Every structure is written in structure tokens, then in C-alpha cells.
Amino acid sequence: MHIVVCIKQVPDSAQIRVHPVTNTIMRQGVPTIINPYDLFALEEALRLRDNFGGEVTVLTMGPPTAEDSLRKALTIGANRAVLLTDRFFAGSDTLATSYALAAAIRKIGSTFGAVDVVFTGKQTIDGDTAQVGPGICKRLDYLQLTYVSKVSSLDLEGRTIEVERRSEGGVQVLRSNLPCLITMLEGTNQVRRGSMINALNAARAEVVKWSAQDAGVEDIQKCGLRGSPTVVKRVFAPTPRAEKAKVVEAAGQPPAEALIDEIFKLRPKLENEMFELARGF
């Protein structure tokens, strides 16, 4: 079994600042991390490999510095790392990114063995679009399983996989044929730390580096800014609310009752509305 996990190196959102004049993100001095959602995808892929055998290849597109995140993934337990890096990819939106990554996954399949499952995180913390995974899936013509919370079973002989998917109405149990693409939700597993042996091997491992031509990208016009119809007009920090929080004194009452009384004082009609609603039941 061959699993590909797409990860992304992103700025640590806890330390991002917005320039007060230009309204752009200030990336200087901000440390980078592996997109947290992608770590859950990586862990799920490693669990499948541990249970059923095979290999896990991690793939990212980014500048040469993204190699650091790939080595982190190797430390956690991935077998192989591929860095897709080229000046033609600069400024890619989700459409251009999915195009380049899909080409790289085809190349991985022809070079290292056919791909059975592709994992991605649900979304990234810098873009928050949740579009790249489905975009890759569409370009590869794979079956799509999004917002997955659990991989329930895998039948390699029958070429099927069963997952649990969270939806607005509850949990859906879906069975799909392979190959497929899975986007994992956060908090679905406990990401392993990686062993000392893996850390030593990761430090010495060769990260495969592909340009657009190496990855088999057919139309360079679909990459980077030229292939990106999405334009970010403005980035800004939300203005602080002028209204301050109010402290409710319990004064011997249970805190919940004191809070409810205060809410009813602020919204006198609410109590009657709730009473009428209760009568309807």
C-alpha cells in the first residue's frame, strides 16, 4: 500500500501580526510549523501503514525552507519526503496549488509505486479555504471523503475503505473504493512524537526536490500568479469592540440564576418569548 500525505508549512498563527499601514501579514520573524490539521492526516496515514504495511510519502509545495517541515514529518515516521519547489509556483492560490500537487502525485505514483490513498488536513490555518484537498481529488479523478473523523476499516484485497464522516446531521458511515482522497478533521487521533532513530534518519535522509518540469506539470501557465484567479484585496485585524464585558454579581444567588436575571433585565421581552415557546411544547 502506498499513501501520500500532503502537508503545508505555515506561519505560526499565534504569532502573526498585521501591518497597521499596509494591512498585510508581517511574516518576518514569525516561526513556521506544519499545518496542524495535516498532522492528524499524517498520523492516520502512519496508523494504516503500521497495520497493513506499505509506505507513506509526504509531499509539500513551497520554498526551499519547507524542507524543514518535511524532515519533521520524517521524524514522526514518514518513509519518504518530496518537496515541490519552483519560482513558477510563487503566489499560487488554491486552484493553482491543487493543479501542481496533483501533477506531483501522479509523478510519485509512477516513480515510487501506485498511490492507493491521499491524505490532507481539512484545511490550513493560513488560508482556511478547505479547497486544496477536494481540488486535488477532482484533478486526479479519485473518490472523495471529506471531514473524516475516523478510518473504520480497510480491505486491500477488495480495494475498499470505510470511514466515519462528520456532518451537520451527525456522523455518516461511508464506504469507498480505492484510490481515494481523505481530508482529516482535527483532534481525531493522538499525533505521535517520533523516535530517536527516526529523528537521526530524518536528519540524514534525502528529500526529493522537484521543479515544475520534474513533477510533470504540463501547463506552467496554470501555476503561480498566472494560474491564480483569486485575488486577496485586503488583510486586516478586526477592530476591538467598544462595548466592555460586564461583571454580574451573584449576591448570594446561584451564579446561573444571577446571569439569567441579568439577561432578562437587558432583554425584557425575552422571558415572555421563552415562556410562550415552552407552552408550545
PDB file of C-alpha atoms in Angstrom:
ATOM      1  CA  MET A   1       0.000   0.000   0.000  1.00  0.00           C
ATOM      2  CA  HIS A   2       1.264   3.457  -0.880  1.00  0.00           C
ATOM      3  CA  ILE A   3      -0.139   6.509   0.907  1.00  0.00           C
ATOM      4  CA  VAL A   4       0.639  10.130   0.054  1.00  0.00           C
ATOM      5  CA  VAL A   5       0.129  12.831   2.683  1.00  0.00           C
ATOM      6  CA  CYS A   6       0.025  16.447   1.535  1.00  0.00           C
ATOM      7  CA  ILE A   7       1.303  18.853   4.182  1.00  0.00           C
ATOM      8  CA  LYS A   8       1.924  22.587   4.206  1.00  0.00           C
ATOM      9  CA  GLN A   9       4.413  24.746   6.050  1.00  0.00           C
ATOM     10  CA  VAL A  10       2.508  27.684   7.539  1.00  0.00           C
ATOM     11  CA  PRO A  11       3.352  30.632   9.797  1.00  0.00           C
ATOM     12  CA  ASP A  12       2.513  30.067  13.448  1.00  0.00           C
ATOM     13  CA  SER A  13      -0.873  31.786  13.661  1.00  0.00           C
ATOM     14  CA  ALA A  14      -0.368  32.591  17.347  1.00  0.00           C
ATOM     15  CA  GLN A  15       2.453  34.968  16.388  1.00  0.00           C
ATOM     16  CA  ILE A  16       1.114  36.535  13.178  1.00  0.00           C
ATOM     17  CA  ARG A  17       0.809  40.305  13.118  1.00  0.00           C
ATOM     18  CA  VAL A  18      -0.887  42.603  10.615  1.00  0.00           C
ATOM     19  CA  HIS A  19       0.943  45.728   9.436  1.00  0.00           C
ATOM     20  CA  PRO A  20      -1.057  48.765  10.633  1.00  0.00           C
ATOM     21  CA  VAL A  21      -0.458  50.735   7.414  1.00  0.00           C
ATOM     22  CA  THR A  22      -0.307  48.210   4.568  1.00  0.00           C
ATOM     23  CA  ASN A  23      -2.794  45.749   6.155  1.00  0.00           C
ATOM     24  CA  THR A  24      -0.605  42.836   5.063  1.00  0.00           C
ATOM     25  CA  ILE A  25       0.591  39.917   7.158  1.00  0.00           C
ATOM     26  CA  MET A  26       4.028  40.545   8.670  1.00  0.00           C
ATOM     27  CA  ARG A  27       5.894  37.257   8.232  1.00  0.00           C
ATOM     28  CA  GLN A  28       9.323  38.472   9.240  1.00  0.00           C
ATOM     29  CA  GLY A  29      10.460  36.782  12.402  1.00  0.00           C
ATOM     30  CA  VAL A  30       7.364  34.556  12.566  1.00  0.00           C
ATOM     31  CA  PRO A  31       8.282  30.876  13.042  1.00  0.00           C
ATOM     32  CA  THR A  32       6.819  28.272  10.706  1.00  0.00           C
ATOM     33  CA  ILE A  33       5.143  24.996  11.627  1.00  0.00           C
ATOM     34  CA  ILE A  34       3.427  22.091   9.906  1.00  0.00           C
ATOM     35  CA  ASN A  35      -0.217  22.940   9.391  1.00  0.00           C
ATOM     36  CA  PRO A  36      -1.854  21.370  12.491  1.00  0.00           C
ATOM     37  CA  TYR A  37      -4.674  19.731  10.527  1.00  0.00           C
ATOM     38  CA  ASP A  38      -2.094  17.984   8.346  1.00  0.00           C
ATOM     39  CA  LEU A  39      -0.517  16.352  11.391  1.00  0.00           C
ATOM     40  CA  PHE A  40      -3.735  14.443  12.073  1.00  0.00           C
ATOM     41  CA  ALA A  41      -3.773  13.336   8.439  1.00  0.00           C
ATOM     42  CA  LEU A  42      -0.164  12.171   8.731  1.00  0.00           C
ATOM     43  CA  GLU A  43      -0.864  10.236  11.909  1.00  0.00           C
ATOM     44  CA  GLU A  44      -3.845   8.453  10.337  1.00  0.00           C
ATOM     45  CA  ALA A  45      -1.717   7.512   7.334  1.00  0.00           C
ATOM     46  CA  LEU A  46       1.017   6.143   9.592  1.00  0.00           C
ATOM     47  CA  ARG A  47      -1.526   4.062  11.502  1.00  0.00           C
ATOM     48  CA  LEU A  48      -2.764   2.493   8.281  1.00  0.00           C
ATOM     49  CA  ARG A  49       0.797   1.725   7.242  1.00  0.00           C
ATOM     50  CA  ASP A  50       1.580   0.210  10.637  1.00  0.00           C
ATOM     51  CA  ASN A  51      -1.494  -2.039  10.450  1.00  0.00           C
ATOM     52  CA  PHE A  52      -1.403  -3.013   6.779  1.00  0.00           C
ATOM     53  CA  GLY A  53       2.174  -2.402   5.646  1.00  0.00           C
ATOM     54  CA  GLY A  54       3.375  -0.220   2.825  1.00  0.00           C
ATOM     55  CA  GLU A  55       4.914   3.243   2.625  1.00  0.00           C
ATOM     56  CA  VAL A  56       3.947   6.814   3.444  1.00  0.00           C
ATOM     57  CA  THR A  57       5.226   9.624   1.233  1.00  0.00           C
ATOM     58  CA  VAL A  58       4.847  13.212   2.440  1.00  0.00           C
ATOM     59  CA  LEU A  59       4.516  15.945  -0.172  1.00  0.00           C
ATOM     60  CA  THR A  60       4.592  19.707   0.097  1.00  0.00           C
ATOM     61  CA  MET A  61       4.827  22.643  -2.252  1.00  0.00           C
ATOM     62  CA  GLY A  62       6.762  25.668  -1.101  1.00  0.00           C
ATOM     63  CA  PRO A  63      10.105  27.455  -0.905  1.00  0.00           C
ATOM     64  CA  PRO A  64      13.323  25.541  -0.117  1.00  0.00           C
ATOM     65  CA  THR A  65      12.809  26.282   3.589  1.00  0.00           C
ATOM     66  CA  ALA A  66       9.749  23.986   3.535  1.00  0.00           C
ATOM     67  CA  GLU A  67      12.247  21.128   3.698  1.00  0.00           C
ATOM     68  CA  ASP A  68      12.290  21.669   7.470  1.00  0.00           C
ATOM     69  CA  SER A  69       8.644  20.631   7.728  1.00  0.00           C
ATOM     70  CA  LEU A  70       9.267  17.574   5.576  1.00  0.00           C
ATOM     71  CA  ARG A  71      12.103  16.468   7.855  1.00  0.00           C
ATOM     72  CA  LYS A  72       9.762  16.903  10.803  1.00  0.00           C
ATOM     73  CA  ALA A  73       7.303  14.578   9.054  1.00  0.00           C
ATOM     74  CA  LEU A  74      10.122  12.070   8.503  1.00  0.00           C
ATOM     75  CA  THR A  75      10.921  12.293  12.205  1.00  0.00           C
ATOM     76  CA  ILE A  76       7.319  11.460  13.035  1.00  0.00           C
ATOM     77  CA  GLY A  77       7.581   8.334  10.872  1.00  0.00           C
ATOM     78  CA  ALA A  78       7.056   9.009   7.160  1.00  0.00           C
ATOM     79  CA  ASN A  79       9.106   6.886   4.762  1.00  0.00           C
ATOM     80  CA  ARG A  80       9.806   9.448   2.073  1.00  0.00           C
ATOM     81  CA  ALA A  81       9.572  13.210   1.513  1.00  0.00           C
ATOM     82  CA  VAL A  82       9.039  15.145  -1.715  1.00  0.00           C
ATOM     83  CA  LEU A  83       9.431  18.915  -1.988  1.00  0.00           C
ATOM     84  CA  LEU A  84       7.792  20.622  -4.944  1.00  0.00           C
ATOM     85  CA  THR A  85       9.650  23.909  -5.281  1.00  0.00           C
ATOM     86  CA  ASP A  86       9.960  26.274  -8.213  1.00  0.00           C
ATOM     87  CA  ARG A  87       9.718  30.028  -8.735  1.00  0.00           C
ATOM     88  CA  PHE A  88       6.790  29.341 -11.088  1.00  0.00           C
ATOM     89  CA  PHE A  89       4.698  28.259  -8.062  1.00  0.00           C
ATOM     90  CA  ALA A  90       5.043  31.595  -6.237  1.00  0.00           C
ATOM     91  CA  GLY A  91       1.710  33.240  -5.461  1.00  0.00           C
ATOM     92  CA  SER A  92      -0.405  30.169  -6.158  1.00  0.00           C
ATOM     93  CA  ASP A  93      -3.993  30.200  -4.947  1.00  0.00           C
ATOM     94  CA  THR A  94      -5.926  27.002  -4.236  1.00  0.00           C
ATOM     95  CA  LEU A  95      -6.667  26.368  -7.904  1.00  0.00           C
ATOM     96  CA  ALA A  96      -3.030  26.594  -8.962  1.00  0.00           C
ATOM     97  CA  THR A  97      -1.830  24.711  -5.876  1.00  0.00           C
ATOM     98  CA  SER A  98      -4.141  21.765  -6.469  1.00  0.00           C
ATOM     99  CA  TYR A  99      -3.032  21.644 -10.109  1.00  0.00           C
ATOM    100  CA  ALA A 100       0.668  21.417  -9.189  1.00  0.00           C
ATOM    101  CA  LEU A 101       0.144  18.941  -6.341  1.00  0.00           C
ATOM    102  CA  ALA A 102      -1.988  16.655  -8.499  1.00  0.00           C
ATOM    103  CA  ALA A 103       0.791  16.564 -11.089  1.00  0.00           C
ATOM    104  CA  ALA A 104       3.314  15.733  -8.359  1.00  0.00           C
ATOM    105  CA  ILE A 105       1.127  12.918  -7.006  1.00  0.00           C
ATOM    106  CA  ARG A 106       0.926  11.383 -10.485  1.00  0.00           C
ATOM    107  CA  LYS A 107       4.709  11.595 -10.669  1.00  0.00           C
ATOM    108  CA  ILE A 108       5.039  10.000  -7.231  1.00  0.00           C
ATOM    109  CA  GLY A 109       2.795   7.158  -8.355  1.00  0.00           C
ATOM    110  CA  SER A 110       4.839   6.484 -11.483  1.00  0.00           C
ATOM    111  CA  THR A 111       8.165   6.808  -9.643  1.00  0.00           C
ATOM    112  CA  PHE A 112       7.612   5.164  -6.267  1.00  0.00           C
ATOM    113  CA  GLY A 113       4.559   2.985  -6.824  1.00  0.00           C
ATOM    114  CA  ALA A 114       0.858   3.418  -7.459  1.00  0.00           C
ATOM    115  CA  VAL A 115      -0.921   5.587  -4.892  1.00  0.00           C
ATOM    116  CA  ASP A 116      -3.814   3.994  -3.002  1.00  0.00           C
ATOM    117  CA  VAL A 117      -4.832   6.797  -0.625  1.00  0.00           C
ATOM    118  CA  VAL A 118      -4.082  10.520  -0.461  1.00  0.00           C
ATOM    119  CA  PHE A 119      -4.491  12.269   2.900  1.00  0.00           C
ATOM    120  CA  THR A 120      -4.745  16.003   3.547  1.00  0.00           C
ATOM    121  CA  GLY A 121      -5.829  18.053   6.503  1.00  0.00           C
ATOM    122  CA  LYS A 122      -9.317  19.503   6.457  1.00  0.00           C
ATOM    123  CA  GLN A 123      -7.889  22.964   5.773  1.00  0.00           C
ATOM    124  CA  THR A 124      -4.872  25.137   6.504  1.00  0.00           C
ATOM    125  CA  ILE A 125      -4.684  27.732   9.258  1.00  0.00           C
ATOM    126  CA  ASP A 126      -3.371  30.436   6.928  1.00  0.00           C
ATOM    127  CA  GLY A 127      -5.845  30.071   4.044  1.00  0.00           C
ATOM    128  CA  ASP A 128      -8.813  28.388   5.787  1.00  0.00           C
ATOM    129  CA  THR A 129     -10.453  27.539   2.451  1.00  0.00           C
ATOM    130  CA  ALA A 130     -10.587  23.714   2.667  1.00  0.00           C
ATOM    131  CA  GLN A 131     -10.366  23.721  -1.151  1.00  0.00           C
ATOM    132  CA  VAL A 132      -6.977  22.168  -1.936  1.00  0.00           C
ATOM    133  CA  GLY A 133      -7.848  18.606  -0.920  1.00  0.00           C
ATOM    134  CA  PRO A 134     -11.045  18.429  -2.999  1.00  0.00           C
ATOM    135  CA  GLY A 135      -9.240  20.226  -5.831  1.00  0.00           C
ATOM    136  CA  ILE A 136      -6.506  17.585  -5.922  1.00  0.00           C
ATOM    137  CA  CYS A 137      -9.138  14.854  -5.794  1.00  0.00           C
ATOM    138  CA  LYS A 138     -11.038  16.262  -8.759  1.00  0.00           C
ATOM    139  CA  ARG A 139      -7.898  16.570 -10.874  1.00  0.00           C
ATOM    140  CA  LEU A 140      -6.833  13.005 -10.084  1.00  0.00           C
ATOM    141  CA  ASP A 141     -10.375  11.678 -10.586  1.00  0.00           C
ATOM    142  CA  TYR A 142     -10.227   9.980  -7.178  1.00  0.00           C
ATOM    143  CA  LEU A 143     -13.192   9.328  -4.921  1.00  0.00           C
ATOM    144  CA  GLN A 144     -13.527  11.998  -2.241  1.00  0.00           C
ATOM    145  CA  LEU A 145     -14.056  11.563   1.516  1.00  0.00           C
ATOM    146  CA  THR A 146     -14.038  14.896   3.359  1.00  0.00           C
ATOM    147  CA  TYR A 147     -14.291  15.857   7.048  1.00  0.00           C
ATOM    148  CA  VAL A 148     -13.325  12.350   8.124  1.00  0.00           C
ATOM    149  CA  SER A 149     -13.052  11.695  11.858  1.00  0.00           C
ATOM    150  CA  LYS A 150     -12.133   8.017  11.743  1.00  0.00           C
ATOM    151  CA  VAL A 151     -10.943   5.355   9.327  1.00  0.00           C
ATOM    152  CA  SER A 152     -13.009   2.347  10.418  1.00  0.00           C
ATOM    153  CA  SER A 153     -11.666  -0.393   8.145  1.00  0.00           C
ATOM    154  CA  LEU A 154      -9.556  -1.076   5.091  1.00  0.00           C
ATOM    155  CA  ASP A 155      -9.797  -4.036   2.719  1.00  0.00           C
ATOM    156  CA  LEU A 156      -6.777  -4.089   0.429  1.00  0.00           C
ATOM    157  CA  GLU A 157      -7.894  -7.204  -1.433  1.00  0.00           C
ATOM    158  CA  GLY A 158     -11.355  -5.806  -2.051  1.00  0.00           C
ATOM    159  CA  ARG A 159      -9.905  -2.321  -2.625  1.00  0.00           C
ATOM    160  CA  THR A 160     -12.375  -0.640  -0.261  1.00  0.00           C
ATOM    161  CA  ILE A 161     -12.113   1.664   2.729  1.00  0.00           C
ATOM    162  CA  GLU A 162     -14.731   2.622   5.313  1.00  0.00           C
ATOM    163  CA  VAL A 163     -14.706   5.898   7.222  1.00  0.00           C
ATOM    164  CA  GLU A 164     -16.775   7.972   9.593  1.00  0.00           C
ATOM    165  CA  ARG A 165     -17.524  11.474   8.356  1.00  0.00           C
ATOM    166  CA  ARG A 166     -18.888  14.301  10.458  1.00  0.00           C
ATOM    167  CA  SER A 167     -21.798  16.219   9.007  1.00  0.00           C
ATOM    168  CA  GLU A 168     -24.330  18.751  10.232  1.00  0.00           C
ATOM    169  CA  GLY A 169     -26.822  15.980  10.908  1.00  0.00           C
ATOM    170  CA  GLY A 170     -24.436  13.718  12.832  1.00  0.00           C
ATOM    171  CA  VAL A 171     -21.988  11.084  11.650  1.00  0.00           C
ATOM    172  CA  GLN A 172     -22.060   9.401   8.242  1.00  0.00           C
ATOM    173  CA  VAL A 173     -20.504   5.971   7.671  1.00  0.00           C
ATOM    174  CA  LEU A 174     -19.164   5.817   4.121  1.00  0.00           C
ATOM    175  CA  ARG A 175     -17.549   3.018   2.137  1.00  0.00           C
ATOM    176  CA  SER A 176     -15.426   3.918  -0.875  1.00  0.00           C
ATOM    177  CA  ASN A 177     -13.312   2.162  -3.453  1.00  0.00           C
ATOM    178  CA  LEU A 178      -9.602   2.873  -3.750  1.00  0.00           C
ATOM    179  CA  PRO A 179      -7.894   5.059  -4.767  1.00  0.00           C
ATOM    180  CA  CYS A 180      -9.447   7.861  -2.785  1.00  0.00           C
ATOM    181  CA  LEU A 181      -8.583  11.150  -1.114  1.00  0.00           C
ATOM    182  CA  ILE A 182      -9.365  11.757   2.557  1.00  0.00           C
ATOM    183  CA  THR A 183      -9.386  15.092   4.385  1.00  0.00           C
ATOM    184  CA  MET A 184      -8.992  14.609   8.140  1.00  0.00           C
ATOM    185  CA  LEU A 185     -10.580  16.633  10.908  1.00  0.00           C
ATOM    186  CA  GLU A 186      -8.673  17.973  13.878  1.00  0.00           C
ATOM    187  CA  GLY A 187      -8.491  16.084  17.175  1.00  0.00           C
ATOM    188  CA  THR A 188      -9.207  12.736  15.539  1.00  0.00           C
ATOM    189  CA  ASN A 189      -6.113  10.981  16.876  1.00  0.00           C
ATOM    190  CA  GLN A 190      -3.052  11.452  19.049  1.00  0.00           C
ATOM    191  CA  VAL A 191      -0.115  12.513  16.897  1.00  0.00           C
ATOM    192  CA  ARG A 192       2.998  10.525  17.756  1.00  0.00           C
ATOM    193  CA  ARG A 193       6.223  12.226  18.733  1.00  0.00           C
ATOM    194  CA  GLY A 194       8.575  10.069  16.684  1.00  0.00           C
ATOM    195  CA  SER A 195      11.522   8.040  17.913  1.00  0.00           C
ATOM    196  CA  MET A 196      15.157   8.998  18.291  1.00  0.00           C
ATOM    197  CA  ILE A 197      16.042   6.594  15.473  1.00  0.00           C
ATOM    198  CA  ASN A 198      13.537   8.319  13.177  1.00  0.00           C
ATOM    199  CA  ALA A 199      15.000  11.708  14.115  1.00  0.00           C
ATOM    200  CA  LEU A 200      18.520  10.565  13.247  1.00  0.00           C
ATOM    201  CA  ASN A 201      17.340   9.015   9.991  1.00  0.00           C
ATOM    202  CA  ALA A 202      15.376  12.152   9.101  1.00  0.00           C
ATOM    203  CA  ALA A 203      18.460  14.318   9.562  1.00  0.00           C
ATOM    204  CA  ARG A 204      20.380  12.161   7.068  1.00  0.00           C
ATOM    205  CA  ALA A 205      17.519  11.422   4.677  1.00  0.00           C
ATOM    206  CA  GLU A 206      17.454  12.760   1.161  1.00  0.00           C
ATOM    207  CA  VAL A 207      14.460  14.969   0.460  1.00  0.00           C
ATOM    208  CA  VAL A 208      13.387  14.540  -3.164  1.00  0.00           C
ATOM    209  CA  LYS A 209      13.195  18.001  -4.753  1.00  0.00           C
ATOM    210  CA  TRP A 210      11.202  18.515  -7.920  1.00  0.00           C
ATOM    211  CA  SER A 211      10.778  21.559 -10.096  1.00  0.00           C
ATOM    212  CA  ALA A 212       7.638  22.074 -12.157  1.00  0.00           C
ATOM    213  CA  GLN A 213       9.279  20.240 -15.039  1.00  0.00           C
ATOM    214  CA  ASP A 214      10.467  17.384 -12.813  1.00  0.00           C
ATOM    215  CA  ALA A 215       6.950  16.908 -11.439  1.00  0.00           C
ATOM    216  CA  GLY A 216       5.467  16.656 -14.918  1.00  0.00           C
ATOM    217  CA  VAL A 217       3.496  19.915 -14.803  1.00  0.00           C
ATOM    218  CA  GLU A 218       2.160  20.184 -18.342  1.00  0.00           C
ATOM    219  CA  ASP A 219       0.953  23.786 -18.433  1.00  0.00           C
ATOM    220  CA  ILE A 220       3.105  26.233 -16.483  1.00  0.00           C
ATOM    221  CA  GLN A 221       0.520  28.956 -17.173  1.00  0.00           C
ATOM    222  CA  LYS A 222      -1.768  27.222 -14.663  1.00  0.00           C
ATOM    223  CA  CYS A 223       0.774  27.671 -11.860  1.00  0.00           C
ATOM    224  CA  GLY A 224       1.645  30.601  -9.633  1.00  0.00           C
ATOM    225  CA  LEU A 225       0.092  34.029 -10.055  1.00  0.00           C
ATOM    226  CA  ARG A 226      -0.697  33.422 -13.722  1.00  0.00           C
ATOM    227  CA  GLY A 227      -2.851  30.448 -12.870  1.00  0.00           C
ATOM    228  CA  SER A 228      -4.480  32.027  -9.814  1.00  0.00           C
ATOM    229  CA  PRO A 229      -7.773  33.850 -10.417  1.00  0.00           C
ATOM    230  CA  THR A 230      -8.207  34.524  -6.682  1.00  0.00           C
ATOM    231  CA  VAL A 231      -7.021  37.948  -5.509  1.00  0.00           C
ATOM    232  CA  VAL A 232      -6.733  38.946  -1.834  1.00  0.00           C
ATOM    233  CA  LYS A 233      -7.936  42.535  -1.790  1.00  0.00           C
ATOM    234  CA  ARG A 234      -7.142  43.346   1.816  1.00  0.00           C
ATOM    235  CA  VAL A 235      -5.990  41.716   5.045  1.00  0.00           C
ATOM    236  CA  PHE A 236      -6.914  43.442   8.284  1.00  0.00           C
ATOM    237  CA  ALA A 237      -7.169  42.877  12.002  1.00  0.00           C
ATOM    238  CA  PRO A 238     -10.673  43.158  13.472  1.00  0.00           C
ATOM    239  CA  THR A 239     -11.238  46.366  15.439  1.00  0.00           C
ATOM    240  CA  PRO A 240     -11.719  45.930  19.193  1.00  0.00           C
ATOM    241  CA  ARG A 241     -15.296  46.132  20.396  1.00  0.00           C
ATOM    242  CA  ALA A 242     -16.131  49.369  22.157  1.00  0.00           C
ATOM    243  CA  GLU A 243     -18.544  47.591  24.490  1.00  0.00           C
ATOM    244  CA  LYS A 244     -16.814  46.206  27.545  1.00  0.00           C
ATOM    245  CA  ALA A 245     -17.654  42.965  29.296  1.00  0.00           C
ATOM    246  CA  LYS A 246     -19.993  43.306  32.250  1.00  0.00           C
ATOM    247  CA  VAL A 247     -19.386  41.612  35.575  1.00  0.00           C
ATOM    248  CA  VAL A 248     -22.526  40.092  37.099  1.00  0.00           C
ATOM    249  CA  GLU A 249     -22.531  39.904  40.882  1.00  0.00           C
ATOM    250  CA  ALA A 250     -24.237  36.795  42.211  1.00  0.00           C
ATOM    251  CA  ALA A 251     -25.043  38.363  45.624  1.00  0.00           C
ATOM    252  CA  GLY A 252     -25.883  35.062  47.259  1.00  0.00           C
ATOM    253  CA  GLN A 253     -27.752  33.674  44.247  1.00  0.00           C
ATOM    254  CA  PRO A 254     -26.556  30.677  42.256  1.00  0.00           C
ATOM    255  CA  PRO A 255     -24.338  32.127  39.503  1.00  0.00           C
ATOM    256  CA  ALA A 256     -26.519  30.714  36.720  1.00  0.00           C
ATOM    257  CA  GLU A 257     -29.673  32.320  38.151  1.00  0.00           C
ATOM    258  CA  ALA A 258     -27.912  35.666  38.571  1.00  0.00           C
ATOM    259  CA  LEU A 259     -26.778  35.547  34.952  1.00  0.00           C
ATOM    260  CA  ILE A 260     -30.280  34.692  33.702  1.00  0.00           C
ATOM    261  CA  ASP A 261     -31.816  37.532  35.739  1.00  0.00           C
ATOM    262  CA  GLU A 262     -29.308  39.967  34.255  1.00  0.00           C
ATOM    263  CA  ILE A 263     -30.091  38.771  30.716  1.00  0.00           C
ATOM    264  CA  PHE A 264     -33.810  39.261  31.293  1.00  0.00           C
ATOM    265  CA  LYS A 265     -33.123  42.817  32.563  1.00  0.00           C
ATOM    266  CA  LEU A 266     -31.269  43.623  29.371  1.00  0.00           C
ATOM    267  CA  ARG A 267     -33.911  41.975  27.190  1.00  0.00           C
ATOM    268  CA  PRO A 268     -37.272  42.263  28.974  1.00  0.00           C
ATOM    269  CA  LYS A 269     -39.242  40.608  26.166  1.00  0.00           C
ATOM    270  CA  LEU A 270     -37.031  37.531  26.144  1.00  0.00           C
ATOM    271  CA  GLU A 271     -38.603  35.988  29.242  1.00  0.00           C
ATOM    272  CA  ASN A 272     -42.112  36.143  27.751  1.00  0.00           C
ATOM    273  CA  GLU A 273     -40.835  34.809  24.417  1.00  0.00           C
ATOM    274  CA  MET A 274     -39.228  31.825  26.135  1.00  0.00           C
ATOM    275  CA  PHE A 275     -42.398  31.229  28.184  1.00  0.00           C
ATOM    276  CA  GLU A 276     -44.554  31.192  25.030  1.00  0.00           C
ATOM    277  CA  LEU A 277     -42.082  28.886  23.323  1.00  0.00           C
ATOM    278  CA  ALA A 278     -42.192  26.471  26.258  1.00  0.00           C
ATOM    279  CA  ARG A 279     -46.001  26.447  26.176  1.00  0.00           C
ATOM    280  CA  GLY A 280     -45.825  25.343  22.558  1.00  0.00           C
ATOM    281  CA  PHE A 281     -44.124  22.114  23.607  1.00  0.00           C
TER     282      PHE A 281
END
